[in-house]
C-alpha positions as MATLAB code, in Angstrom:
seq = 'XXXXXXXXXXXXXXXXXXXXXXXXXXXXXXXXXXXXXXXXXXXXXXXXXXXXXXXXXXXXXXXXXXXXXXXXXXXXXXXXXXXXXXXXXXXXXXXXXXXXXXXXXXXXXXXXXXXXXXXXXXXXXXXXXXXXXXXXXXXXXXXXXXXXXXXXXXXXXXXXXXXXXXXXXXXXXXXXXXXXXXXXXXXXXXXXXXXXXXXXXXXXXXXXXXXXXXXXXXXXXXXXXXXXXXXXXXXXXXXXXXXXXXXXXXXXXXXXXXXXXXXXXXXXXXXXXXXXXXXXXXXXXXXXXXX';
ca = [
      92.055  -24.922  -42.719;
      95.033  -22.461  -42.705;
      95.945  -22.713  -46.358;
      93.250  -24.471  -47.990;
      89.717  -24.285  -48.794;
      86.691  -25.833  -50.873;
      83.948  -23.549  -52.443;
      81.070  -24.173  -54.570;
      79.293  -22.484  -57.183;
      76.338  -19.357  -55.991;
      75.665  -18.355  -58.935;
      77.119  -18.710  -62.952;
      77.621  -14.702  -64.086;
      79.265  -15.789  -67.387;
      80.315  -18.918  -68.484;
      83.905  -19.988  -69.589;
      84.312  -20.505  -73.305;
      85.502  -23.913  -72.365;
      82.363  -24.573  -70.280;
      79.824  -27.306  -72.468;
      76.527  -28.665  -71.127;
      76.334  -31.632  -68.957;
      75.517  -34.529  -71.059;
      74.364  -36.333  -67.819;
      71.189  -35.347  -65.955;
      73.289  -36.150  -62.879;
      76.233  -34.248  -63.429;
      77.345  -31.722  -60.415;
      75.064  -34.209  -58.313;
      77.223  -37.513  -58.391;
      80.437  -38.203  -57.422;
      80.955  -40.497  -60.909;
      82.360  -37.942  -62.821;
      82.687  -34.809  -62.110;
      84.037  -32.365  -64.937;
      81.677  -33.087  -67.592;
      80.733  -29.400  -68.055;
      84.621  -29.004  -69.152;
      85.976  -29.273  -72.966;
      87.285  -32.776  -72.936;
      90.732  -31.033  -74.380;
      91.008  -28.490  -71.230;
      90.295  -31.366  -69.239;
      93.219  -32.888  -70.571;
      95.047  -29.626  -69.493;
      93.626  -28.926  -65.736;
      94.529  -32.942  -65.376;
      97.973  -32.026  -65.980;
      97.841  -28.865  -63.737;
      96.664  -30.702  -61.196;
      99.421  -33.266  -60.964;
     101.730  -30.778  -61.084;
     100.328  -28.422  -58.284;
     100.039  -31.745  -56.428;
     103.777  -32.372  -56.445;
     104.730  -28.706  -55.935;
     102.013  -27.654  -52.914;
     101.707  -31.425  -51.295;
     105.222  -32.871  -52.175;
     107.062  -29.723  -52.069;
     108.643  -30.747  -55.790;
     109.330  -27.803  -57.886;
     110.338  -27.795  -60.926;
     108.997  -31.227  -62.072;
     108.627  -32.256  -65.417;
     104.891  -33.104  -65.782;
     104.293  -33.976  -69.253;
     100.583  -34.050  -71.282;
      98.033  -35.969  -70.396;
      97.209  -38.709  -72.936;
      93.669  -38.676  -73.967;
      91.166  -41.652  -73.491;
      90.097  -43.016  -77.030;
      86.502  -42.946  -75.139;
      85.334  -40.214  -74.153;
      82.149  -42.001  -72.829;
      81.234  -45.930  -72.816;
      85.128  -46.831  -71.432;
      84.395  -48.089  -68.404;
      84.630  -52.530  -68.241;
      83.489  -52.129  -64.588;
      81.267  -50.310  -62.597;
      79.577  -50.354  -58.939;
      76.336  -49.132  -58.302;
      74.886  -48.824  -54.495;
      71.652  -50.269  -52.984;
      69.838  -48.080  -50.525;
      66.578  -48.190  -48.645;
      66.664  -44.147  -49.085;
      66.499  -42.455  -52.587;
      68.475  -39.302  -52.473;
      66.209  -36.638  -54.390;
      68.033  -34.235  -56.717;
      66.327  -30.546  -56.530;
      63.401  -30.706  -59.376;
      62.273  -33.988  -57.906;
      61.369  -32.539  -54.691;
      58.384  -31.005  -54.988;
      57.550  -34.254  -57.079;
      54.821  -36.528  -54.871;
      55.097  -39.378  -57.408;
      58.718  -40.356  -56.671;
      59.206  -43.544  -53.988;
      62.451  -42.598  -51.945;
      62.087  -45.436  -50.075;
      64.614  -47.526  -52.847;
      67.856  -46.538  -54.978;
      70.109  -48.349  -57.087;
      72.764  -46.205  -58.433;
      75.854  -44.378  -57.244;
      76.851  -41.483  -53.905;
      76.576  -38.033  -53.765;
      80.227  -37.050  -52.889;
      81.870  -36.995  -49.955;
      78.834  -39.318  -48.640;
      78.141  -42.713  -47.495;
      74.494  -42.774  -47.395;
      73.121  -40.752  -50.315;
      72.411  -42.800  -53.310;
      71.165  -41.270  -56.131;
      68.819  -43.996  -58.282;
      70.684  -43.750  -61.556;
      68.834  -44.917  -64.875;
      71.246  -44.574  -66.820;
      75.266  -44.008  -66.454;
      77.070  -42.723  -69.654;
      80.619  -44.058  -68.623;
      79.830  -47.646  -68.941;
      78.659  -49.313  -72.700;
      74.369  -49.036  -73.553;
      74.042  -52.389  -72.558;
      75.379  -51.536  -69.221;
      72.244  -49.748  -68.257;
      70.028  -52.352  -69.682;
      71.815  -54.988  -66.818;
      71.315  -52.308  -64.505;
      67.826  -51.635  -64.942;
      66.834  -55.175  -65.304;
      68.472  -56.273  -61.672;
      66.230  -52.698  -60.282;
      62.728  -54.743  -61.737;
      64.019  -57.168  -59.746;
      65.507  -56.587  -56.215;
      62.257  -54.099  -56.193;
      59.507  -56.999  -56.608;
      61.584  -59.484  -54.735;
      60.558  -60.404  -50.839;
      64.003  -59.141  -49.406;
      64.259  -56.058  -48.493;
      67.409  -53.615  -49.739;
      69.981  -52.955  -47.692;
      69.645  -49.950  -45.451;
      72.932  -47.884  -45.450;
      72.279  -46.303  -41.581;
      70.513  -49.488  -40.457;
      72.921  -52.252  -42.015;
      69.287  -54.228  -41.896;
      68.497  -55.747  -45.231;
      69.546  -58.041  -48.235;
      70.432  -56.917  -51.335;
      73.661  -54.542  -50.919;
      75.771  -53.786  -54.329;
      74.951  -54.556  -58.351;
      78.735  -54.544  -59.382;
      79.055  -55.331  -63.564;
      82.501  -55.802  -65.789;
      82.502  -55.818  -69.430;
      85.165  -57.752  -71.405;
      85.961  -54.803  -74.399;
      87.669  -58.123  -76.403;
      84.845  -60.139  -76.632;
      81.682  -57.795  -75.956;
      80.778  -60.064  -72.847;
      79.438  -59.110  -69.205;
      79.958  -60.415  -65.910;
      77.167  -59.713  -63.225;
      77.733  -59.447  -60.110;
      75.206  -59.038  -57.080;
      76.762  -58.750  -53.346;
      74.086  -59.469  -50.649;
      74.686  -59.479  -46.599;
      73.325  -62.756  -46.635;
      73.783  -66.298  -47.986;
      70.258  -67.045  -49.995;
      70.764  -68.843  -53.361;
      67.369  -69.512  -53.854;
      66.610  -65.823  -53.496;
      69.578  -64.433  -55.778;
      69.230  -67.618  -58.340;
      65.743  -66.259  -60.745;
      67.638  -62.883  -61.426;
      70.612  -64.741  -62.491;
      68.777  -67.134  -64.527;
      66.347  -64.277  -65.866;
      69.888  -62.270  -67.357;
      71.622  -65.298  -69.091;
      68.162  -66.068  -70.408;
      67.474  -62.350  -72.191;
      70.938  -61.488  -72.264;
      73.576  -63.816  -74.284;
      76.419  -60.887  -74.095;
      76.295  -62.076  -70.094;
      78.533  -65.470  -69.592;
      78.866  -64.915  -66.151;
      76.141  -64.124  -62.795;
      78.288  -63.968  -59.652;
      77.062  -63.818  -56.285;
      78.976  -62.379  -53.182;
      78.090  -62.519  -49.835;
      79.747  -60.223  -46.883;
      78.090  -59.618  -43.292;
      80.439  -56.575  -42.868;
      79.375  -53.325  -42.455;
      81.919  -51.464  -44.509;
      80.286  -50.249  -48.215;
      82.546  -52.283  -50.257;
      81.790  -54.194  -52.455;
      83.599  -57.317  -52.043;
      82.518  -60.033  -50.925;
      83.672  -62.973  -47.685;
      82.935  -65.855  -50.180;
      81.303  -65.653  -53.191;
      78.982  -68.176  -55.613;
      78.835  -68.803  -59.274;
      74.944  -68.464  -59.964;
      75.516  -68.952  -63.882;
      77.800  -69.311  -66.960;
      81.872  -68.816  -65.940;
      83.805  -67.861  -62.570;
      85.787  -65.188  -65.130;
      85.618  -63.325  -68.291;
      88.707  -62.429  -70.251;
      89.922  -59.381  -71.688;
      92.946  -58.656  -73.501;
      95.692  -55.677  -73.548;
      98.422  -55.233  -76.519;
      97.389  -59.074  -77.550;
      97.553  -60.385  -73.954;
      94.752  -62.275  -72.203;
      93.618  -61.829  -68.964;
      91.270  -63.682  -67.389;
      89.171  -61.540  -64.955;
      87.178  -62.826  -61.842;
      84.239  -60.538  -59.721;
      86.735  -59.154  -57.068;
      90.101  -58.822  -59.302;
      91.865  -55.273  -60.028;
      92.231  -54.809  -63.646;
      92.794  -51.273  -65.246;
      89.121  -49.781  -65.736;
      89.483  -48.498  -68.931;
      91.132  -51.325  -71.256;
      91.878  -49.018  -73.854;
      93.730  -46.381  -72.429;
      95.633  -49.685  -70.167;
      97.146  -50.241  -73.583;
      98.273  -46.700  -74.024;
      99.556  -46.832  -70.428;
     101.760  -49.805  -70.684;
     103.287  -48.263  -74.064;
     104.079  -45.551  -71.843;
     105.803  -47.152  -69.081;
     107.834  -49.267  -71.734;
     109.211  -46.094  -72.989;
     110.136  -44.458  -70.104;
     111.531  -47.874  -68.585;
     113.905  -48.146  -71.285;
     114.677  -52.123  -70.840;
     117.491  -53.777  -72.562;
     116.537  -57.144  -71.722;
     119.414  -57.645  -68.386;
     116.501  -56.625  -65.835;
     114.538  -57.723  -63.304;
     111.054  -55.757  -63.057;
     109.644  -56.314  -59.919;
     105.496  -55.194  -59.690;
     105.126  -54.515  -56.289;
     101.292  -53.685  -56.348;
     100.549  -56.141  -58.761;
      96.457  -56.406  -59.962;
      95.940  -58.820  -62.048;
      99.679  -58.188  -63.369;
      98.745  -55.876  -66.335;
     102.299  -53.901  -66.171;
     104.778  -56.781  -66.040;
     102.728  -59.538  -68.677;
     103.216  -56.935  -71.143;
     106.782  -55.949  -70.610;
     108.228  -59.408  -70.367;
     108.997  -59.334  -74.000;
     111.617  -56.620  -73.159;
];
């Protein structure tokens, strides 16, 4: 474009002082997180640059007070929710390709940016809790032994579309749930039965169902396979309760932090009406009603 324009990396001459190594095997190949090769305390500071060239180059705001970023208390392990990507195509990072062992013909894990039908088949994804990856790997055994096939992301032939899972940071409890194009309990019901069986942390196995073509993953109607229809969280000493297609701030600690935040900017005296106009599960407003 006239004033703008992306670049990537040739070739690394000398690394920054604030460049670290990847903790993630995946890292500069998925579109999960992408600064991981930054100090977490000059991410803090390029997060803040960016808002602020955002509002000067976009908005045309100058001047703006842009204040520091508040750090996660996580670094790693925040996430209570995360959505992982079924594919009939694995999408091969560059040391597996000479590799003649490796069956591309199946992924479960997350995109390559900027793509809709490059899924990399992720073992193991260090923004959600350990047990996370257990779920995760558990529901690959078995969508990849089961009779339907996995959904193909070109095609929009196949069964088994999205493995989405929420973790209640309260309570240490997961909710599990598996969005297929069709409507086939008895398909959909062993794996439910086979994680509340080794896993007591899950109390709820959700399944949703949507014919559309779009890669969301929501679903048109949706079944309870085992255990609740919810889990519950709480914020500041509130409860939420939580169901499979319900916004809720992804990282429950930092939501805490956030709230504080907008109470002290928002000043309230107690004579005002708050109105949350893009209310979630109503996070924001809950937890300033006491002012």
């Amino acid at each position: 474009r006239k004033q703008y324009a992306e670049a990537r990396v040739v070739q690394l001459l000398r690394p920054s002082s604030d460049r670290v190594p990847a903790p993630c095997e995946y890292s500069g190949f998925c579109g999960g997180c992408k600064w991981q090769f930054l100090k977490y305390e000059q991410q803090l500071i390029y997060k803040r640059q960016h808002v602020l060239d955002s509002l000067e180059h976009i908005g045309r705001l100058h001047e703006t007070v842009v204040h520091d970023t508040i750090p996660s208390e996580l670094i790693f392990g925040y996430r209570n929710k995360m959505e992982f990507s079924c594919s009939d195509r694995r999408w091969l990072l560059p040391h597996e390709l000479e590799r003649t062992d490796i069956d591309n013909g199946f992924a479960l894990g997350l995109h390559v940016p900027g793509t809709f039908h490059k899924v990399i088949d992720i073992r193991q994804c260090l923004l959600q809790p350990a047990l996370g990856n257990q779920l995760m790997a558990e529901v690959r055994t078995f969508v990849r032994s089961s009779d339907k096939p996995v959904y193909g992301l070109r095609s929009h032939i196949g069964f088994w579309r999205f493995l989405v899972l929420r973790h209640s940071v309260a309570h240490d409890q997961w909710m599990v749930n598996i969005v297929t194009a069709d409507d086939d309990r008895p398909a959909v019901q062993p794996l439910a039965d086979r994680l509340r069986d080794r896993y007591p942390q899950v109390v709820s196995v959700i399944n949703n169902i949507t014919s559309r073509k779009a890669g969301v993953a929501v679903g048109e109607f949706e079944h309870t396979l085992a255990g609740s229809d919810s889990i519950s969280d709480t914020i500041s000493g509130f409860g939420f309760e939580i169901s499979a297609n319900s916004f809720f701030q992804t990282n429950t600690r930092s939501a805490g932090l956030l709230i504080k935040t907008v109470e002290k900017f928002a000043g309230l005296c107690g004579d005002e009406t708050v109105l949350d106009l893009y209310s979630g599960t109503g996070t924001i407003p809950v937890l300033l009603a006491d002012n």
